[in-house]
Amino acid sequence: MKTFLIATIVLCCFSGLSAQERTDTTRIGEEMSQTTPDSALGGQTGLLQDTVPQSDGYYQVNDLHDAVPFAYPKVNQKNIRFYKRVWRDIDLKDEQNAIFAIPGASLMEGIMKGIKEGKLTPYNPEDDGFKTRLSAREGEARFTDSVLVPIFDNEGNQIDAKMTLNEFNPEKVTKFRIKEDIFFDKQRGKLETRIIGVAPLMTINSSAELADAVGETPAFWLYFPQLRYTLVQMDVSDPDRELYDMTMDDLFVQRKFSSRIVRQSSPNQQMQYATGEQSDDISPDEIEDKIKLYKARLWRNPKGVNADELVTKDDDYIRAGGKGETSVKKRKAESKKEEGTEQEQ
C-alpha cells in the first residue's frame, strides 16, 4: 500500500511538469509567430502593426481627384460702388510665372485635357462674352497645324497624300489673357478682384513662309468659374518654392502671378487700350496707378475730420475719466512745441 501511494505521487508530479512544459512551448510559439515574418512561418499571419509598410516615405502627393473649389461670397449688385473691367496678359517666360509651364503639369496641358474629357467648354475667341460655344475638336484644332503626309504602296511608290494634324505641343503657348472685374462691395467694405475668363494666346504669323510673329490673339475663351473645377485638381505644391498644399486654382485666386494690363473699360465709358491699338490708348502703369489710388482713398477721413485730432496708438488716452488722464489735444500741442524748440536749437 505504501509503495502504491509513492508511485501515485511520483506520477502526478511528472504529469504536472509535462503540462507546464507544453504551456510554455505554446506561449513561446505564439510570441514567435508575432515577431517572425510570414515567409519564415510558412504564410502564418499575426505581424506587428508597425512592421507592415503603410506608405513609401513620409511625404505623399495630395489626392485631389474629388476636390472642388470653394465658393466666392455672394455679392449684391446694389452694393457695388466701384467697378472696372481689366484685361491682363500673363507671360509664361517671366520667371514668376514659370510654375504655370512645368512640363507634364502645365496649365495648358490641364486645359486641353479638360476639353478632351468634356469638362471644359471653349468659347469663340471673337467675343469674350461666352455666347458662342466651340466643340472640343474645334478647340483642339486652334493649336494644331496641318501637314501633307504622303501615302506609299507596298513597293515604296507614292500613290497618294493626305492632310494630317500635327500633335499639339503645349510649349507653344507662352501667354495667357485673363478678363477680370474689380469692384468695391460696400456691404463687406472690401475691394475685390474676380477673374471672369481665361484665354490661351496663340501667335499670329505674317505668312506661312515667313514665321515672323506680329502679335497674339486668344485661341478661345474659358469661363473661369467652370475652369476652377479643373484647376483645383492640379496640385502644384513645391516645398523648394515654399508652396505647400497649393493647387493651380489657388495660384489664380491668391493672385500669385505676374501680369501686365492690356486694356480696361468702365460702365458707360469707351474701352481704353494699353498697347496703342486705339487713339485713346493709355499706359499700363497709369491704369495700375488709378486702381492703387482708389484703394488708398477707401478709408480716408470723412470731410470735416482733422487727422491731427484723431487718437493714435502713441497717445496716452484713457477712456474712463479719472486721475492721470491726459488730453489728446494737449499732448499734440506739447509735442509740436518740443519739435519747434529742437529746430531752434
C-alpha positions as a LaTeX table, in Angstrom:
\begin{tabular}{lrrr}
\hline
Residue & $x$ (\AA) & $y$ (\AA) & $z$ (\AA) \\
\hline
Met1 & 0.00 & 0.00 & 0.00 \\
Lys2 & 2.82 & 2.39 & 0.90 \\
Thr3 & 4.55 & 1.62 & $-2.38$ \\
Phe4 & 1.32 & 2.32 & $-4.33$ \\
Leu5 & 0.96 & 5.78 & $-2.73$ \\
Ile6 & 4.56 & 6.70 & $-3.54$ \\
Ala7 & 4.10 & 5.64 & $-7.16$ \\
Thr8 & 0.89 & 7.71 & $-7.45$ \\
Ile9 & 2.61 & 10.86 & $-6.08$ \\
Val10 & 5.52 & 10.49 & $-8.50$ \\
Leu11 & 3.14 & 10.05 & $-11.44$ \\
Cys12 & 1.16 & 13.19 & $-10.54$ \\
Cys13 & 4.34 & 15.29 & $-10.30$ \\
Phe14 & 5.53 & 14.08 & $-13.68$ \\
Ser15 & 2.16 & 14.89 & $-15.32$ \\
Gly16 & 2.25 & 18.44 & $-13.88$ \\
Leu17 & 5.72 & 19.09 & $-15.22$ \\
Ser18 & 4.73 & 17.84 & $-18.68$ \\
Ala19 & 1.65 & 20.10 & $-18.76$ \\
Gln20 & 3.70 & 23.17 & $-17.73$ \\
Glu21 & 6.25 & 22.43 & $-20.44$ \\
Arg22 & 3.52 & 22.18 & $-23.08$ \\
Thr23 & 2.10 & 25.56 & $-21.90$ \\
Asp24 & 5.49 & 27.27 & $-22.08$ \\
Thr25 & 6.08 & 25.84 & $-25.57$ \\
Thr26 & 2.70 & 27.11 & $-26.78$ \\
Arg27 & 3.35 & 30.62 & $-25.39$ \\
Ile28 & 6.81 & 30.81 & $-26.98$ \\
Gly29 & 5.33 & 29.68 & $-30.30$ \\
Glu30 & 2.70 & 32.41 & $-30.19$ \\
Glu31 & 5.35 & 35.07 & $-29.44$ \\
Met32 & 7.49 & 33.86 & $-32.32$ \\
Ser33 & 4.51 & 33.98 & $-34.68$ \\
Gln34 & 4.02 & 37.68 & $-33.78$ \\
Thr35 & 7.64 & 38.70 & $-34.41$ \\
Thr36 & 8.61 & 36.37 & $-37.28$ \\
Pro37 & 7.80 & 37.37 & $-40.89$ \\
Asp38 & 5.08 & 35.45 & $-42.73$ \\
Ser39 & 7.63 & 33.94 & $-45.09$ \\
Ala40 & 9.54 & 32.39 & $-42.16$ \\
Leu41 & 6.36 & 30.94 & $-40.66$ \\
Gly42 & 5.04 & 29.41 & $-43.82$ \\
Gly43 & 2.38 & 32.09 & $-44.51$ \\
Gln44 & 1.07 & 32.43 & $-40.96$ \\
Thr45 & $-0.47$ & 35.81 & $-40.02$ \\
Gly46 & $-0.03$ & 37.93 & $-36.90$ \\
Leu47 & 2.55 & 40.59 & $-37.84$ \\
Leu48 & 3.05 & 43.54 & $-35.54$ \\
Gln49 & 1.24 & 46.62 & $-36.81$ \\
Asp50 & 4.32 & 48.84 & $-37.00$ \\
Thr51 & 6.19 & 46.32 & $-39.16$ \\
Val52 & 3.64 & 46.47 & $-42.02$ \\
Pro53 & 4.61 & 49.16 & $-44.62$ \\
Gln54 & 1.77 & 51.67 & $-44.86$ \\
Ser55 & 3.37 & 54.10 & $-47.35$ \\
Asp56 & 6.62 & 54.78 & $-49.11$ \\
Gly57 & 8.06 & 57.65 & $-47.08$ \\
Tyr58 & 6.50 & 60.45 & $-45.06$ \\
Tyr59 & 5.50 & 62.83 & $-47.87$ \\
Gln60 & 2.72 & 61.79 & $-50.23$ \\
Val61 & 1.19 & 63.66 & $-53.16$ \\
Asn62 & $-2.27$ & 65.01 & $-52.36$ \\
Asp63 & $-5.19$ & 63.13 & $-53.89$ \\
Leu64 & $-7.28$ & 65.87 & $-55.47$ \\
His65 & $-9.43$ & 63.65 & $-57.66$ \\
Asp66 & $-12.64$ & 64.69 & $-55.88$ \\
Ala67 & $-11.58$ & 68.22 & $-54.92$ \\
Val68 & $-13.97$ & 71.10 & $-55.65$ \\
Pro69 & $-13.25$ & 74.85 & $-55.49$ \\
Phe70 & $-14.53$ & 76.94 & $-52.59$ \\
Ala71 & $-17.41$ & 79.26 & $-53.36$ \\
Tyr72 & $-16.98$ & 83.01 & $-53.53$ \\
Pro73 & $-19.09$ & 85.14 & $-51.17$ \\
Lys74 & $-22.27$ & 86.28 & $-52.85$ \\
Val75 & $-22.37$ & 89.90 & $-53.92$ \\
Asn76 & $-25.49$ & 92.00 & $-54.31$ \\
Gln77 & $-25.16$ & 94.23 & $-57.36$ \\
Lys78 & $-26.90$ & 97.03 & $-55.46$ \\
Asn79 & $-23.94$ & 97.15 & $-53.06$ \\
Ile80 & $-21.30$ & 97.69 & $-55.77$ \\
Arg81 & $-19.97$ & 101.25 & $-55.71$ \\
Phe82 & $-16.82$ & 101.00 & $-57.81$ \\
Tyr83 & $-16.48$ & 98.86 & $-60.91$ \\
Lys84 & $-13.81$ & 98.41 & $-63.55$ \\
Arg85 & $-13.11$ & 95.63 & $-66.05$ \\
Val86 & $-9.48$ & 94.86 & $-66.83$ \\
Trp87 & $-7.72$ & 92.55 & $-69.30$ \\
Arg88 & $-4.27$ & 91.28 & $-68.34$ \\
Asp89 & $-1.61$ & 89.19 & $-70.10$ \\
Ile90 & 0.36 & 86.55 & $-68.19$ \\
Asp91 & 3.72 & 85.87 & $-69.83$ \\
Leu92 & 4.99 & 82.37 & $-69.04$ \\
Lys93 & 8.51 & 83.45 & $-69.96$ \\
Asp94 & 8.51 & 85.56 & $-66.81$ \\
Glu95 & 10.31 & 83.74 & $-64.01$ \\
Gln96 & 7.46 & 84.48 & $-61.59$ \\
Asn97 & 5.06 & 82.58 & $-63.87$ \\
Ala98 & 7.28 & 79.55 & $-64.51$ \\
Ile99 & 5.05 & 77.37 & $-62.34$ \\
Phe100 & 2.31 & 77.58 & $-65.00$ \\
Ala101 & 4.60 & 75.99 & $-67.62$ \\
Ile102 & 6.07 & 72.96 & $-65.80$ \\
Pro103 & 6.34 & 70.12 & $-68.38$ \\
Gly104 & 3.83 & 67.39 & $-67.61$ \\
Ala105 & 1.81 & 69.59 & $-65.24$ \\
Ser106 & 1.41 & 72.83 & $-67.17$ \\
Leu107 & $-1.70$ & 74.96 & $-67.23$ \\
Met108 & $-2.19$ & 74.39 & $-70.97$ \\
Glu109 & $-1.98$ & 70.60 & $-70.60$ \\
Gly110 & $-4.66$ & 70.70 & $-67.90$ \\
Ile111 & $-6.89$ & 72.84 & $-70.12$ \\
Met112 & $-6.57$ & 70.57 & $-73.16$ \\
Lys113 & $-7.20$ & 67.51 & $-71.00$ \\
Gly114 & $-10.35$ & 69.09 & $-69.61$ \\
Ile115 & $-11.58$ & 69.94 & $-73.12$ \\
Lys116 & $-10.98$ & 66.37 & $-74.36$ \\
Glu117 & $-12.83$ & 64.92 & $-71.36$ \\
Gly118 & $-15.76$ & 67.28 & $-71.91$ \\
Lys119 & $-15.27$ & 69.07 & $-68.60$ \\
Leu120 & $-14.41$ & 72.43 & $-70.20$ \\
Thr121 & $-16.30$ & 74.36 & $-72.85$ \\
Pro122 & $-14.26$ & 76.58 & $-75.19$ \\
Tyr123 & $-15.95$ & 79.73 & $-76.49$ \\
Asn124 & $-15.46$ & 81.69 & $-79.68$ \\
Pro125 & $-12.43$ & 83.99 & $-79.33$ \\
Glu126 & $-14.07$ & 86.75 & $-81.40$ \\
Asp127 & $-16.38$ & 87.54 & $-78.46$ \\
Asp128 & $-15.27$ & 87.21 & $-74.85$ \\
Gly129 & $-18.88$ & 87.30 & $-73.65$ \\
Phe130 & $-19.14$ & 83.46 & $-73.65$ \\
Lys131 & $-22.02$ & 83.42 & $-76.15$ \\
Thr132 & $-20.81$ & 81.08 & $-78.94$ \\
Arg133 & $-19.59$ & 77.65 & $-77.93$ \\
Leu134 & $-16.95$ & 75.66 & $-79.76$ \\
Ser135 & $-16.75$ & 71.88 & $-79.92$ \\
Ala136 & $-13.86$ & 70.01 & $-78.37$ \\
Arg137 & $-12.48$ & 69.25 & $-81.83$ \\
Glu138 & $-12.67$ & 72.92 & $-82.83$ \\
Gly139 & $-10.90$ & 73.91 & $-79.63$ \\
Glu140 & $-8.06$ & 71.44 & $-80.21$ \\
Ala141 & $-7.74$ & 72.43 & $-83.87$ \\
Arg142 & $-6.94$ & 76.01 & $-82.89$ \\
Phe143 & $-3.44$ & 74.93 & $-81.84$ \\
Thr144 & $-2.70$ & 72.17 & $-84.36$ \\
Asp145 & $-1.02$ & 72.63 & $-87.73$ \\
Ser146 & $-1.86$ & 70.52 & $-90.77$ \\
Val147 & 0.83 & 68.77 & $-92.77$ \\
Leu148 & 0.68 & 66.83 & $-96.05$ \\
Val149 & 1.65 & 63.20 & $-95.45$ \\
Pro150 & 2.47 & 61.01 & $-98.49$ \\
Ile151 & 0.96 & 57.53 & $-98.84$ \\
Phe152 & 3.12 & 54.72 & $-100.31$ \\
Asp153 & 2.26 & 51.29 & $-101.68$ \\
Asn154 & 3.98 & 48.01 & $-100.79$ \\
Glu155 & 6.72 & 48.69 & $-103.34$ \\
Gly156 & 7.55 & 52.09 & $-101.88$ \\
Asn157 & 5.91 & 54.19 & $-104.59$ \\
Gln158 & 3.91 & 57.23 & $-103.58$ \\
Ile159 & 0.32 & 56.76 & $-104.64$ \\
Asp160 & $-1.48$ & 59.45 & $-102.68$ \\
Ala161 & $-1.22$ & 62.05 & $-99.93$ \\
Lys162 & $-3.46$ & 63.23 & $-97.12$ \\
Met163 & $-3.62$ & 66.14 & $-94.72$ \\
Thr164 & $-2.87$ & 65.23 & $-91.10$ \\
Leu165 & $-2.90$ & 67.35 & $-87.96$ \\
Asn166 & 0.35 & 67.61 & $-86.05$ \\
Glu167 & 0.43 & 66.65 & $-82.41$ \\
Phe168 & $-0.29$ & 69.56 & $-80.10$ \\
Asn169 & 2.73 & 70.97 & $-78.30$ \\
Pro170 & 1.72 & 72.83 & $-75.10$ \\
Glu171 & 5.09 & 74.60 & $-75.02$ \\
Lys172 & 3.95 & 76.72 & $-77.96$ \\
Val173 & 1.57 & 78.59 & $-75.63$ \\
Thr174 & 3.64 & 81.19 & $-73.82$ \\
Lys175 & 0.95 & 83.69 & $-72.83$ \\
Phe176 & $-2.50$ & 83.71 & $-71.28$ \\
Arg177 & $-5.03$ & 86.52 & $-71.17$ \\
Ile178 & $-7.40$ & 86.94 & $-68.24$ \\
Lys179 & $-10.50$ & 89.09 & $-68.02$ \\
Glu180 & $-11.35$ & 90.24 & $-64.53$ \\
Asp181 & $-13.66$ & 92.59 & $-62.67$ \\
Ile182 & $-12.51$ & 94.94 & $-59.92$ \\
Phe183 & $-15.31$ & 96.21 & $-57.67$ \\
Phe184 & $-15.97$ & 97.58 & $-54.19$ \\
Asp185 & $-18.61$ & 95.81 & $-52.11$ \\
Lys186 & $-19.87$ & 98.38 & $-49.62$ \\
Gln187 & $-21.73$ & 95.74 & $-47.57$ \\
Arg188 & $-18.49$ & 93.93 & $-46.70$ \\
Gly189 & $-16.31$ & 97.03 & $-47.08$ \\
Lys190 & $-13.90$ & 95.22 & $-49.39$ \\
Leu191 & $-12.36$ & 95.88 & $-52.78$ \\
Glu192 & $-12.32$ & 92.58 & $-54.70$ \\
Thr193 & $-10.82$ & 91.32 & $-57.93$ \\
Arg194 & $-12.50$ & 88.31 & $-59.53$ \\
Ile195 & $-11.40$ & 86.60 & $-62.72$ \\
Ile196 & $-14.18$ & 86.07 & $-65.27$ \\
Gly197 & $-12.40$ & 84.36 & $-68.16$ \\
Val198 & $-9.06$ & 82.87 & $-69.22$ \\
Ala199 & $-7.80$ & 82.55 & $-72.79$ \\
Pro200 & $-4.59$ & 80.95 & $-74.11$ \\
Leu201 & $-2.94$ & 83.19 & $-76.68$ \\
Met202 & $-1.66$ & 81.90 & $-79.99$ \\
Thr203 & 0.95 & 83.66 & $-82.09$ \\
Ile204 & $-0.07$ & 85.38 & $-85.33$ \\
Asn205 & 2.50 & 84.95 & $-88.11$ \\
Ser206 & 2.84 & 87.26 & $-91.08$ \\
Ser207 & 2.72 & 84.36 & $-93.58$ \\
Ala208 & 3.22 & 80.64 & $-93.87$ \\
Glu209 & 6.63 & 81.13 & $-95.45$ \\
Leu210 & 7.79 & 83.84 & $-93.05$ \\
Ala211 & 7.34 & 82.72 & $-89.46$ \\
Asp212 & 7.55 & 86.26 & $-88.16$ \\
Ala213 & 5.28 & 86.85 & $-85.17$ \\
Val214 & 3.21 & 90.02 & $-85.46$ \\
Gly215 & 1.16 & 89.59 & $-82.30$ \\
Glu216 & $-1.01$ & 87.29 & $-80.22$ \\
Thr217 & $-4.73$ & 86.58 & $-80.24$ \\
Pro218 & $-6.94$ & 84.40 & $-78.00$ \\
Ala219 & $-7.39$ & 80.86 & $-79.31$ \\
Phe220 & $-10.62$ & 80.50 & $-77.32$ \\
Trp221 & $-12.09$ & 81.75 & $-74.06$ \\
Leu222 & $-12.82$ & 79.65 & $-70.99$ \\
Tyr223 & $-15.33$ & 80.61 & $-68.31$ \\
Phe224 & $-13.24$ & 80.82 & $-65.14$ \\
Pro225 & $-15.91$ & 79.56 & $-62.66$ \\
Gln226 & $-16.08$ & 76.37 & $-64.76$ \\
Leu227 & $-12.30$ & 76.23 & $-65.23$ \\
Arg228 & $-11.80$ & 76.28 & $-61.45$ \\
Tyr229 & $-13.14$ & 72.70 & $-61.19$ \\
Thr230 & $-10.21$ & 71.59 & $-63.35$ \\
Leu231 & $-7.59$ & 73.82 & $-61.75$ \\
Val232 & $-8.45$ & 72.72 & $-58.20$ \\
Gln233 & $-7.46$ & 69.15 & $-59.09$ \\
Met234 & $-3.99$ & 70.18 & $-60.29$ \\
Asp235 & $-1.51$ & 70.01 & $-57.42$ \\
Val236 & 1.38 & 72.48 & $-57.74$ \\
Ser237 & 2.82 & 72.05 & $-54.24$ \\
Asp238 & 6.57 & 72.56 & $-54.26$ \\
Pro239 & 8.49 & 72.74 & $-50.95$ \\
Asp240 & 11.50 & 74.20 & $-52.79$ \\
Arg241 & 9.34 & 77.21 & $-53.72$ \\
Glu242 & 7.65 & 77.30 & $-50.33$ \\
Leu243 & 4.34 & 76.21 & $-51.85$ \\
Tyr244 & 2.52 & 73.80 & $-49.55$ \\
Asp245 & $-0.91$ & 72.28 & $-50.24$ \\
Met246 & $-1.26$ & 74.57 & $-53.24$ \\
Thr247 & $-3.39$ & 73.97 & $-56.34$ \\
Met248 & $-3.50$ & 75.75 & $-59.68$ \\
Asp249 & $-6.77$ & 77.32 & $-58.56$ \\
Asp250 & $-5.03$ & 78.82 & $-55.53$ \\
Leu251 & $-2.45$ & 80.48 & $-57.78$ \\
Phe252 & $-5.19$ & 82.40 & $-59.59$ \\
Val253 & $-7.41$ & 83.16 & $-56.60$ \\
Gln254 & $-4.47$ & 84.31 & $-54.46$ \\
Arg255 & $-3.03$ & 86.11 & $-57.49$ \\
Lys256 & 0.38 & 84.50 & $-57.31$ \\
Phe257 & 1.35 & 85.57 & $-60.81$ \\
Ser258 & 2.87 & 88.50 & $-62.65$ \\
Ser259 & 0.78 & 90.21 & $-65.33$ \\
Arg260 & 0.52 & 93.31 & $-67.48$ \\
Ile261 & $-2.67$ & 95.27 & $-68.17$ \\
Val262 & $-3.50$ & 95.49 & $-71.88$ \\
Arg263 & $-6.87$ & 97.28 & $-71.72$ \\
Gln264 & $-9.64$ & 98.43 & $-69.42$ \\
Ser265 & $-13.25$ & 99.52 & $-69.51$ \\
Ser266 & $-15.80$ & 101.04 & $-67.15$ \\
Pro267 & $-19.59$ & 101.28 & $-67.29$ \\
Asn268 & $-20.79$ & 103.83 & $-69.89$ \\
Gln269 & $-17.19$ & 104.53 & $-70.95$ \\
Gln270 & $-15.26$ & 103.70 & $-74.09$ \\
Met271 & $-12.74$ & 100.90 & $-73.84$ \\
Gln272 & $-9.16$ & 102.07 & $-73.35$ \\
Tyr273 & $-6.24$ & 100.06 & $-74.72$ \\
Ala274 & $-2.81$ & 99.89 & $-73.13$ \\
Thr275 & $-0.99$ & 98.76 & $-76.28$ \\
Gly276 & $-1.52$ & 101.68 & $-78.63$ \\
Glu277 & $-4.22$ & 99.90 & $-80.65$ \\
Gln278 & $-6.56$ & 102.88 & $-80.41$ \\
Ser279 & $-6.13$ & 106.63 & $-80.49$ \\
Asp280 & $-7.15$ & 106.94 & $-76.84$ \\
Asp281 & $-4.53$ & 104.47 & $-75.65$ \\
Ile282 & $-3.30$ & 104.60 & $-72.07$ \\
Ser283 & $-0.18$ & 103.22 & $-70.45$ \\
Pro284 & $-0.47$ & 100.13 & $-68.20$ \\
Asp285 & 1.25 & 101.97 & $-65.37$ \\
Glu286 & $-1.37$ & 104.70 & $-65.49$ \\
Ile287 & $-4.16$ & 102.16 & $-65.13$ \\
Glu288 & $-2.39$ & 100.48 & $-62.22$ \\
Asp289 & $-1.87$ & 103.86 & $-60.53$ \\
Lys290 & $-5.57$ & 104.68 & $-60.79$ \\
Ile291 & $-6.52$ & 101.39 & $-59.12$ \\
Lys292 & $-3.94$ & 101.87 & $-56.35$ \\
Leu293 & $-5.14$ & 105.44 & $-55.79$ \\
Tyr294 & $-8.71$ & 104.28 & $-55.34$ \\
Lys295 & $-7.58$ & 101.65 & $-52.81$ \\
Ala296 & $-5.71$ & 104.32 & $-50.86$ \\
Arg297 & $-8.77$ & 106.57 & $-50.76$ \\
Leu298 & $-11.14$ & 103.89 & $-49.50$ \\
Trp299 & $-10.51$ & 104.54 & $-45.80$ \\
Arg300 & $-9.58$ & 108.21 & $-45.84$ \\
Asn301 & $-11.05$ & 110.51 & $-43.20$ \\
Pro302 & $-14.51$ & 111.98 & $-43.89$ \\
Lys303 & $-14.86$ & 115.67 & $-44.66$ \\
Gly304 & $-14.59$ & 117.89 & $-41.57$ \\
Val305 & $-12.40$ & 115.43 & $-39.64$ \\
Asn306 & $-8.89$ & 116.64 & $-38.87$ \\
Ala307 & $-6.34$ & 113.85 & $-38.82$ \\
Asp308 & $-4.28$ & 115.70 & $-36.19$ \\
Glu309 & $-7.17$ & 115.48 & $-33.73$ \\
Leu310 & $-7.58$ & 111.72 & $-34.03$ \\
Val311 & $-6.29$ & 109.38 & $-31.36$ \\
Thr312 & $-3.26$ & 107.34 & $-32.39$ \\
Lys313 & $-1.57$ & 104.36 & $-30.83$ \\
Asp314 & 1.09 & 106.69 & $-29.36$ \\
Asp315 & $-1.46$ & 108.78 & $-27.43$ \\
Asp316 & $-1.82$ & 108.18 & $-23.68$ \\
Tyr317 & $-5.59$ & 108.05 & $-23.77$ \\
Ile318 & $-7.83$ & 106.75 & $-21.00$ \\
Arg319 & $-11.47$ & 106.15 & $-21.85$ \\
Ala320 & $-12.78$ & 106.10 & $-18.30$ \\
Gly321 & $-12.06$ & 109.59 & $-16.93$ \\
Gly322 & $-10.03$ & 109.88 & $-13.78$ \\
Lys323 & $-6.72$ & 110.94 & $-12.33$ \\
Gly324 & $-3.81$ & 110.89 & $-14.70$ \\
Glu325 & $-5.97$ & 111.44 & $-17.79$ \\
Thr326 & $-4.20$ & 113.50 & $-20.44$ \\
Ser327 & $-5.95$ & 115.48 & $-23.14$ \\
Val328 & $-5.15$ & 114.39 & $-26.67$ \\
Lys329 & $-5.04$ & 117.98 & $-27.92$ \\
Lys330 & $-2.75$ & 118.96 & $-25.05$ \\
Arg331 & $-0.37$ & 116.09 & $-25.82$ \\
Lys332 & $-0.21$ & 117.01 & $-29.50$ \\
Ala333 & 0.37 & 120.70 & $-28.69$ \\
Glu334 & 3.20 & 119.78 & $-26.33$ \\
Ser335 & 4.71 & 117.53 & $-28.96$ \\
Lys336 & 4.67 & 120.29 & $-31.57$ \\
Lys337 & 6.16 & 122.72 & $-29.06$ \\
Glu338 & 9.03 & 120.33 & $-28.33$ \\
Glu339 & 9.70 & 119.88 & $-32.05$ \\
Gly340 & 9.84 & 123.65 & $-32.52$ \\
Thr341 & 12.31 & 124.04 & $-29.67$ \\
Glu342 & 14.59 & 121.38 & $-31.13$ \\
Gln343 & 14.58 & 123.09 & $-34.52$ \\
Glu344 & 15.54 & 126.48 & $-32.95$ \\
Gln345 & 18.46 & 124.87 & $-31.17$ \\
\hline
\end{tabular}
